[in-house]
GROMACS .gro file of C-alpha atoms in nm:
model
  385
    1MET     CA    1  -1.197  -2.565   5.668
    2ASN     CA    2  -0.829  -2.723   5.566
    3SER     CA    3  -0.630  -2.975   5.646
    4LEU     CA    4  -0.439  -2.853   5.938
    5THR     CA    5  -0.793  -2.710   6.076
    6LYS     CA    6  -0.970  -3.069   6.017
    7LEU     CA    7  -0.692  -3.285   6.187
    8ALA     CA    8  -0.671  -3.000   6.462
    9VAL     CA    9  -1.047  -3.093   6.573
   10THR     CA   10  -1.016  -3.446   6.564
   11PHE     CA   11  -0.679  -3.443   6.795
   12GLY     CA   12  -0.843  -3.216   7.001
   13THR     CA   13  -1.186  -3.369   7.029
   14VAL     CA   14  -1.095  -3.435   7.409
   15ALA     CA   15  -1.027  -3.084   7.485
   16VAL     CA   16  -1.325  -2.964   7.337
   17THR     CA   17  -1.518  -2.990   7.633
   18GLY     CA   18  -1.299  -2.794   7.864
   19VAL     CA   19  -1.274  -2.555   7.633
   20LEU     CA   20  -1.663  -2.485   7.577
   21ALA     CA   21  -1.702  -2.544   7.962
   22ALA     CA   22  -1.513  -2.189   8.027
   23ALA     CA   23  -1.682  -1.869   8.139
   24PRO     CA   24  -1.842  -1.619   7.848
   25ALA     CA   25  -1.687  -1.362   7.744
   26THR     CA   26  -1.808  -1.076   8.039
   27ALA     CA   27  -1.643  -0.779   8.185
   28THR     CA   28  -1.351  -0.924   8.351
   29PRO     CA   29  -1.343  -0.931   8.723
   30GLY     CA   30  -1.127  -0.670   8.891
   31HIS     CA   31  -1.192  -0.430   8.583
   32THR     CA   32  -1.195  -0.055   8.640
   33GLY     CA   33  -1.283   0.173   8.357
   34ALA     CA   34  -1.604   0.349   8.191
   35PRO     CA   35  -1.829   0.144   8.053
   36TYR     CA   36  -1.778  -0.101   7.690
   37GLY     CA   37  -1.842   0.140   7.386
   38GLN     CA   38  -1.677   0.452   7.510
   39SER     CA   39  -1.378   0.430   7.411
   40SER     CA   40  -1.081   0.673   7.243
   41SER     CA   41  -1.076   0.679   6.904
   42ARG     CA   42  -0.685   0.810   6.916
   43GLY     CA   43  -0.496   0.496   7.015
   44VAL     CA   44  -0.418   0.225   7.252
   45VAL     CA   45  -0.174   0.073   7.514
   46PHE     CA   46  -0.262  -0.228   7.693
   47VAL     CA   47   0.051  -0.314   7.907
   48GLN     CA   48   0.091  -0.605   8.136
   49ASN     CA   49   0.256  -0.609   8.514
   50ASP     CA   50   0.312  -0.929   8.562
   51ASP     CA   51   0.230  -0.871   8.932
   52LEU     CA   52   0.242  -1.197   9.131
   53ALA     CA   53  -0.060  -1.101   9.346
   54GLY     CA   54  -0.294  -1.106   9.008
   55ASN     CA   55  -0.149  -1.042   8.707
   56THR     CA   56  -0.324  -0.737   8.512
   57ILE     CA   57  -0.335  -0.563   8.219
   58VAL     CA   58  -0.370  -0.153   8.242
   59ALA     CA   59  -0.536   0.019   7.933
   60TYR     CA   60  -0.398   0.359   7.846
   61ASP     CA   61  -0.543   0.601   7.563
   62ARG     CA   62  -0.331   0.814   7.384
   63THR     CA   63  -0.424   1.175   7.475
   64SER     CA   64  -0.419   1.481   7.188
   65SER     CA   65  -0.072   1.565   7.317
   66GLY     CA   66   0.102   1.203   7.257
   67GLY     CA   67   0.102   1.128   7.624
   68LEU     CA   68  -0.155   0.847   7.772
   69ALA     CA   69  -0.405   0.853   7.963
   70GLN     CA   70  -0.543   0.531   8.225
   71ALA     CA   71  -0.853   0.408   8.102
   72GLY     CA   72  -0.888   0.054   8.285
   73SER     CA   73  -0.772  -0.209   8.441
   74TYR     CA   74  -0.848  -0.585   8.367
   75ARG     CA   75  -0.715  -0.917   8.577
   76THR     CA   76  -0.591  -1.206   8.410
   77GLY     CA   77  -0.737  -1.449   8.579
   78GLY     CA   78  -0.335  -1.585   8.741
   79VAL     CA   79  -0.087  -1.458   8.841
   80GLY     CA   80   0.290  -1.313   8.719
   81GLY     CA   81   0.649  -1.454   8.784
   82VAL     CA   82   1.003  -1.342   8.840
   83LEU     CA   83   1.302  -1.593   8.668
   84SER     CA   84   1.580  -1.570   8.882
   85GLY     CA   85   1.862  -1.324   8.840
   86SER     CA   86   1.607  -1.088   8.674
   87VAL     CA   87   1.586  -0.780   8.754
   88VAL     CA   88   1.395  -0.488   8.566
   89ASP     CA   89   1.306  -0.795   8.282
   90HIS     CA   90   1.093  -1.082   8.497
   91LEU     CA   91   1.007  -1.267   8.243
   92ALA     CA   92   1.323  -1.197   8.034
   93SER     CA   93   1.113  -1.219   7.699
   94GLN     CA   94   0.967  -1.049   7.420
   95GLY     CA   95   0.556  -1.127   7.315
   96SER     CA   96   0.428  -1.170   7.645
   97LEU     CA   97   0.115  -0.972   7.588
   98THR     CA   98   0.011  -1.000   7.201
   99TYR     CA   99  -0.301  -0.887   6.989
  100ASP     CA  100  -0.442  -1.089   6.713
  101ARG     CA  101  -0.602  -0.884   6.461
  102SER     CA  102  -0.790  -1.114   6.270
  103SER     CA  103  -1.001  -1.194   6.603
  104GLY     CA  104  -0.980  -0.918   6.773
  105SER     CA  105  -0.837  -1.113   7.087
  106LEU     CA  106  -0.568  -1.006   7.291
  107TYR     CA  107  -0.338  -1.293   7.480
  108ALA     CA  108  -0.133  -1.281   7.804
  109VAL     CA  109   0.081  -1.545   7.957
  110ASN     CA  110   0.027  -1.630   8.336
  111ALA     CA  111   0.421  -1.687   8.381
  112GLY     CA  112   0.319  -1.763   8.760
  113SER     CA  113   0.034  -1.980   8.700
  114ASN     CA  114   0.130  -2.175   8.379
  115THR     CA  115  -0.220  -2.057   8.221
  116LEU     CA  116  -0.234  -1.824   7.889
  117THR     CA  117  -0.571  -1.553   7.929
  118SER     CA  118  -0.740  -1.453   7.627
  119PHE     CA  119  -0.922  -1.103   7.581
  120ARG     CA  120  -1.196  -0.973   7.351
  121VAL     CA  121  -1.093  -0.591   7.248
  122SER     CA  122  -1.326  -0.316   7.206
  123GLY     CA  123  -1.174   0.000   7.177
  124ASP     CA  124  -0.970   0.020   7.508
  125ARG     CA  125  -1.206  -0.226   7.722
  126LEU     CA  126  -1.085  -0.598   7.745
  127ALA     CA  127  -1.363  -0.885   7.826
  128ARG     CA  128  -1.196  -1.199   7.926
  129ARG     CA  129  -1.285  -1.504   7.738
  130GLN     CA  130  -1.113  -1.793   7.823
  131VAL     CA  131  -0.807  -1.880   8.093
  132VAL     CA  132  -0.614  -2.225   7.989
  133PRO     CA  133  -0.317  -2.430   8.060
  134THR     CA  134  -0.009  -2.397   7.873
  135GLY     CA  135   0.093  -2.719   7.881
  136GLY     CA  136   0.461  -2.631   8.072
  137ARG     CA  137   0.623  -2.424   8.351
  138PHE     CA  138   0.622  -2.038   8.313
  139PRO     CA  139   0.516  -1.918   8.001
  140VAL     CA  140   0.702  -1.633   7.864
  141SER     CA  141   0.544  -1.580   7.485
  142VAL     CA  142   0.233  -1.572   7.283
  143ALA     CA  143   0.230  -1.556   6.863
  144ALA     CA  144  -0.101  -1.602   6.638
  145HIS     CA  145  -0.135  -1.653   6.296
  146GLY     CA  146  -0.477  -1.685   6.193
  147ASN     CA  147  -0.643  -1.969   6.350
  148LEU     CA  148  -0.340  -2.100   6.548
  149VAL     CA  149  -0.198  -1.961   6.880
  150PHE     CA  150   0.133  -2.084   7.030
  151VAL     CA  151   0.258  -2.035   7.340
  152LEU     CA  152   0.608  -2.078   7.480
  153ASN     CA  153   0.684  -2.227   7.797
  154ALA     CA  154   1.065  -2.115   7.965
  155ARG     CA  155   1.159  -2.365   8.213
  156ASP     CA  156   1.237  -2.719   8.251
  157GLY     CA  157   1.476  -2.692   7.908
  158GLY     CA  158   1.156  -2.520   7.770
  159SER     CA  159   0.827  -2.597   7.564
  160ILE     CA  160   0.582  -2.487   7.276
  161SER     CA  161   0.222  -2.589   7.324
  162GLY     CA  162  -0.028  -2.530   7.027
  163TYR     CA  163  -0.403  -2.383   7.033
  164LEU     CA  164  -0.655  -2.407   6.724
  165ARG     CA  165  -0.881  -2.102   6.768
  166VAL     CA  166  -1.264  -2.173   6.699
  167GLY     CA  167  -1.456  -1.868   6.685
  168ALA     CA  168  -1.343  -1.661   6.994
  169ARG     CA  169  -1.227  -1.973   7.207
  170LEU     CA  170  -0.912  -2.172   7.245
  171LEU     CA  171  -0.884  -2.566   7.180
  172PRO     CA  172  -0.584  -2.699   7.284
  173VAL     CA  173  -0.415  -2.897   7.035
  174PRO     CA  174  -0.190  -3.163   7.260
  175VAL     CA  175  -0.008  -3.325   6.969
  176TRP     CA  176   0.126  -3.021   6.871
  177HIS     CA  177   0.347  -2.971   7.186
  178ARG     CA  178   0.712  -2.976   7.164
  179GLU     CA  179   0.969  -3.005   7.408
  180LEU     CA  180   1.314  -2.778   7.338
  181HIS     CA  181   1.544  -2.977   7.515
  182LEU     CA  182   1.740  -2.650   7.615
  183ASN     CA  183   2.016  -2.611   7.891
  184THR     CA  184   1.791  -2.405   8.102
  185SER     CA  185   1.884  -2.332   8.497
  186ALA     CA  186   1.691  -2.453   8.791
  187PRO     CA  187   1.457  -2.194   9.008
  188GLY     CA  188   1.740  -2.015   9.197
  189HIS     CA  189   2.026  -1.978   9.002
  190ALA     CA  190   2.132  -1.648   8.925
  191ASP     CA  191   2.195  -1.735   8.548
  192GLU     CA  192   1.802  -1.827   8.511
  193PHE     CA  193   1.682  -1.518   8.331
  194THR     CA  194   1.976  -1.546   8.065
  195SER     CA  195   1.926  -1.939   8.016
  196THR     CA  196   1.582  -1.962   7.941
  197PRO     CA  197   1.372  -1.934   7.570
  198GLY     CA  198   1.304  -1.570   7.484
  199GLN     CA  199   1.047  -1.592   7.244
  200ILE     CA  200   0.817  -1.756   6.984
  201GLY     CA  201   0.668  -1.611   6.702
  202PHE     CA  202   0.527  -1.665   6.303
  203THR     CA  203   0.709  -1.544   6.021
  204PRO     CA  204   0.494  -1.300   5.810
  205ASP     CA  205   0.321  -1.590   5.593
  206GLY     CA  206   0.266  -1.817   5.878
  207HIS     CA  207   0.397  -2.072   5.742
  208THR     CA  208   0.706  -2.103   6.030
  209LEU     CA  209   0.705  -2.078   6.372
  210LEU     CA  210   1.023  -1.960   6.536
  211VAL     CA  211   1.142  -1.965   6.870
  212SER     CA  212   1.517  -1.794   7.017
  213THR     CA  213   1.656  -1.980   7.255
  214LYS     CA  214   1.895  -1.709   7.483
  215ASN     CA  215   2.220  -1.842   7.642
  216GLY     CA  216   2.040  -2.274   7.678
  217GLY     CA  217   2.074  -2.316   7.341
  218ASN     CA  218   2.204  -2.044   7.110
  219THR     CA  219   1.994  -2.060   6.871
  220LEU     CA  220   1.719  -2.001   6.608
  221GLU     CA  221   1.482  -2.284   6.593
  222ALA     CA  222   1.223  -2.297   6.353
  223PHE     CA  223   0.917  -2.509   6.314
  224PRO     CA  224   0.741  -2.553   5.927
  225ILE     CA  225   0.382  -2.562   6.017
  226GLY     CA  226   0.309  -2.878   5.770
  227LEU     CA  227   0.004  -3.111   5.793
  228PHE     CA  228   0.034  -3.206   6.131
  229GLY     CA  229   0.106  -2.906   6.258
  230PRO     CA  230   0.444  -2.775   6.355
  231SER     CA  231   0.797  -3.005   6.263
  232ALA     CA  232   0.863  -3.299   6.478
  233HIS     CA  233   1.225  -3.132   6.415
  234PRO     CA  234   1.300  -2.777   6.414
  235VAL     CA  235   1.542  -2.641   6.144
  236VAL     CA  236   1.836  -2.503   6.418
  237THR     CA  237   1.995  -2.209   6.281
  238SER     CA  238   2.353  -2.182   6.608
  239LEU     CA  239   2.437  -1.881   6.753
  240PRO     CA  240   2.738  -1.951   6.956
  241GLY     CA  241   2.761  -1.688   7.188
  242LYS     CA  242   2.511  -1.480   7.053
  243VAL     CA  243   2.230  -1.513   7.310
  244PRO     CA  244   1.945  -1.438   7.068
  245PHE     CA  245   1.677  -1.313   7.211
  246GLY     CA  246   1.387  -1.054   7.037
  247PHE     CA  247   1.257  -1.061   6.712
  248SER     CA  248   1.036  -0.897   6.445
  249PHE     CA  249   1.025  -0.828   6.079
  250ASP     CA  250   1.103  -0.514   5.857
  251ALA     CA  251   0.912  -0.465   5.581
  252SER     CA  252   1.081  -0.682   5.352
  253GLY     CA  253   1.011  -0.927   5.558
  254HIS     CA  254   1.378  -0.988   5.691
  255LEU     CA  255   1.395  -1.079   6.067
  256VAL     CA  256   1.547  -0.852   6.258
  257LEU     CA  257   1.705  -0.993   6.579
  258SER     CA  258   1.900  -0.881   6.912
  259GLU     CA  259   2.164  -1.064   7.024
  260ALA     CA  260   2.235  -0.988   7.375
  261GLY     CA  261   2.541  -1.176   7.426
  262THR     CA  262   2.725  -0.923   7.158
  263ASN     CA  263   2.496  -0.652   7.235
  264SER     CA  264   2.429  -0.676   6.861
  265VAL     CA  265   2.110  -0.656   6.609
  266ALA     CA  266   2.113  -0.866   6.325
  267THR     CA  267   1.916  -0.947   6.025
  268PHE     CA  268   1.840  -1.285   5.870
  269ALA     CA  269   1.656  -1.405   5.537
  270VAL     CA  270   1.424  -1.659   5.689
  271SER     CA  271   1.325  -1.972   5.438
  272ARG     CA  272   1.010  -2.139   5.357
  273SER     CA  273   1.204  -2.449   5.452
  274GLY     CA  274   1.322  -2.282   5.834
  275ARG     CA  275   1.634  -2.210   5.737
  276ALA     CA  276   1.794  -1.834   5.855
  277ALA     CA  277   2.064  -1.714   5.593
  278ALA     CA  278   2.258  -1.420   5.804
  279LEU     CA  279   2.231  -1.086   5.605
  280ASP     CA  280   2.399  -0.830   5.840
  281SER     CA  281   2.485  -0.743   6.225
  282ALA     CA  282   2.552  -0.426   6.383
  283THR     CA  283   2.703  -0.415   6.728
  284THR     CA  284   2.472  -0.137   6.940
  285GLY     CA  285   2.786  -0.019   7.210
  286GLN     CA  286   2.509  -0.075   7.454
  287ALA     CA  287   2.416  -0.263   7.726
  288ALA     CA  288   2.174  -0.551   7.728
  289THR     CA  289   2.035  -0.553   7.408
  290CYS     CA  290   1.753  -0.778   7.429
  291TRP     CA  291   1.416  -0.641   7.267
  292ILE     CA  292   1.298  -0.531   6.906
  293ALA     CA  293   1.013  -0.324   6.752
  294THR     CA  294   0.997  -0.271   6.382
  295ILE     CA  295   0.805  -0.004   6.177
  296GLY     CA  296   0.843  -0.061   5.844
  297ASN     CA  297   1.201  -0.055   5.759
  298LYS     CA  298   1.297   0.145   6.098
  299VAL     CA  299   1.416  -0.062   6.402
  300TYR     CA  300   1.445  -0.017   6.757
  301ALA     CA  301   1.657  -0.233   7.010
  302SER     CA  302   1.578  -0.214   7.371
  303ASN     CA  303   1.855  -0.160   7.588
  304ALA     CA  304   1.802  -0.244   7.928
  305GLY     CA  305   2.126  -0.157   8.085
  306SER     CA  306   2.182   0.181   7.900
  307ALA     CA  307   1.867   0.265   7.960
  308ASN     CA  308   1.763   0.370   7.521
  309LEU     CA  309   1.666   0.283   7.232
  310SER     CA  310   1.893   0.198   6.941
  311ARG     CA  311   1.754   0.321   6.611
  312TYR     CA  312   1.856   0.133   6.282
  313THR     CA  313   1.724   0.131   5.952
  314THR     CA  314   1.726  -0.214   5.702
  315SER     CA  315   1.790  -0.189   5.338
  316TYR     CA  316   1.585  -0.416   5.099
  317SER     CA  317   1.895  -0.619   5.097
  318GLY     CA  318   1.865  -0.644   5.487
  319THR     CA  319   2.178  -0.370   5.578
  320LEU     CA  320   2.187  -0.191   5.907
  321THR     CA  321   2.220   0.177   5.914
  322SER     CA  322   2.269   0.330   6.278
  323HIS     CA  323   2.083   0.627   6.330
  324GLY     CA  324   2.202   0.676   6.699
  325VAL     CA  325   2.014   0.631   7.070
  326THR     CA  326   1.744   0.758   7.225
  327ALA     CA  327   1.727   0.799   7.606
  328THR     CA  328   1.460   0.647   7.799
  329ASP     CA  329   1.341   0.568   8.166
  330PRO     CA  330   1.553   0.303   8.351
  331GLY     CA  331   1.569  -0.039   8.247
  332THR     CA  332   1.460  -0.046   7.887
  333VAL     CA  333   1.251  -0.354   7.828
  334ASP     CA  334   0.965  -0.431   7.562
  335ALA     CA  335   0.826  -0.177   7.323
  336ALA     CA  336   0.552  -0.141   7.018
  337ALA     CA  337   0.427   0.072   6.802
  338SER     CA  338   0.083   0.237   6.703
  339SER     CA  339  -0.090   0.045   6.402
  340ASP     CA  340   0.001   0.328   6.166
  341GLY     CA  341   0.308   0.382   6.299
  342ARG     CA  342   0.297   0.751   6.441
  343TYR     CA  343   0.397   0.646   6.821
  344LEU     CA  344   0.646   0.406   6.961
  345TYR     CA  345   0.644   0.304   7.332
  346ALA     CA  346   0.872   0.155   7.543
  347GLN     CA  347   0.793  -0.061   7.887
  348THR     CA  348   1.093   0.043   8.150
  349GLY     CA  349   1.167  -0.250   8.413
  350ALA     CA  350   1.379  -0.032   8.663
  351GLN     CA  351   1.027   0.201   8.805
  352GLY     CA  352   0.764   0.027   8.581
  353ILE     CA  353   0.729   0.334   8.358
  354VAL     CA  354   0.590   0.327   8.006
  355ASP     CA  355   0.771   0.640   7.752
  356ALA     CA  356   0.565   0.729   7.505
  357TYR     CA  357   0.710   0.875   7.147
  358ARG     CA  358   0.621   1.031   6.832
  359VAL     CA  359   0.786   0.867   6.538
  360GLN     CA  360   0.946   1.162   6.286
  361ALA     CA  361   0.876   1.051   5.893
  362ASP     CA  362   1.304   0.981   5.921
  363GLY     CA  363   1.229   0.736   6.249
  364ALA     CA  364   1.379   0.966   6.456
  365LEU     CA  365   1.167   1.018   6.818
  366THR     CA  366   1.017   1.254   6.987
  367ARG     CA  367   0.931   1.217   7.369
  368THR     CA  368   0.558   1.330   7.440
  369GLY     CA  369   0.537   1.180   7.836
  370SER     CA  370   0.547   0.890   8.051
  371VAL     CA  371   0.308   0.665   8.305
  372THR     CA  372   0.372   0.468   8.583
  373VAL     CA  373   0.227   0.110   8.542
  374PRO     CA  374   0.069   0.029   8.846
  375ASN     CA  375   0.254  -0.244   9.001
  376ALA     CA  376   0.494  -0.308   8.723
  377VAL     CA  377   0.841  -0.342   8.830
  378GLY     CA  378   0.997  -0.559   8.629
  379ALA     CA  379   0.730  -0.623   8.394
  380GLU     CA  380   0.760  -0.686   8.079
  381GLY     CA  381   0.429  -0.724   7.819
  382ILE     CA  382   0.267  -0.445   7.624
  383VAL     CA  383   0.067  -0.397   7.262
  384ALA     CA  384  -0.001  -0.114   7.103
  385LEU     CA  385  -0.346  -0.040   6.852
   0.00000   0.00000   0.00000
């Protein structure tokens, strides 16, 4: 057990009882689908529907032709939410559904009930382990690395809260909570969805936690992880007018960031101290460029206002090269690549459709089908395995 883990256990002792008292991992109430263990080996996609009446994760198997076939649905035990002003992107975020391969866990935010749900993943089957409070209002993004899990809360200026994963359980660590003090608009204001923070995520080495702040700060905030958890004072990279939104990392470890204010994709080198040095930037020429997915050095940016994906490649030095656009259904939002990099799935919010594509060797996309996710208009949150 490392020093950070020991400290977390000490600081979180008060919370242990509540965490360990949560229901054991069993078939999720509201689950529909085949028995556990009878899953496809071709590939699995999980999609969150952010339903206000009961947030649900819908599981799909990839078919032999590359399409998707529904395999089951699983209640999170929480409810979805809608940020004011949003239409096709009710959470206005990236990373609201996250898979942690090291523990076989799927994490889902419940924006309307201020909770985080943990599932055990068995092929295309889920078993709900826990539902824990997020320590803030309207959670929109979750990140995991090793035994650390952090969630991003969007309202009231934004905040992050941390958990220690002990075995299969999440232990809240109150001293890891950080207020972001962003200029977020209140519910009911049409610009709320552009003012809230967009994503939380770890750098590939796990040493730094990043938060994109969109128009509420126009910054990228980096929290180096130290002996006592995330730094109390983030390293701030100012990006005036850029509206930094979604991000991922390429094969060289460069940060690839969408900038919705200028409809651009930008690359950065993030140092261990959290400083982000700009490398390159490219304007997509599209509308509402907000989400990023990467496969090695291939980059796909979702353009919600143009109903398409912009395709780029990055060089070893972080230089971006454009390769045109690929059409999707209306309201392109979150996207996720399969673990083998052979398929890309784009979530579209106008009608709640997920489009499936086969990824060619050069990164070009060939559409293989689409499915309508139940009760998922405006939803975000997709994971592909």
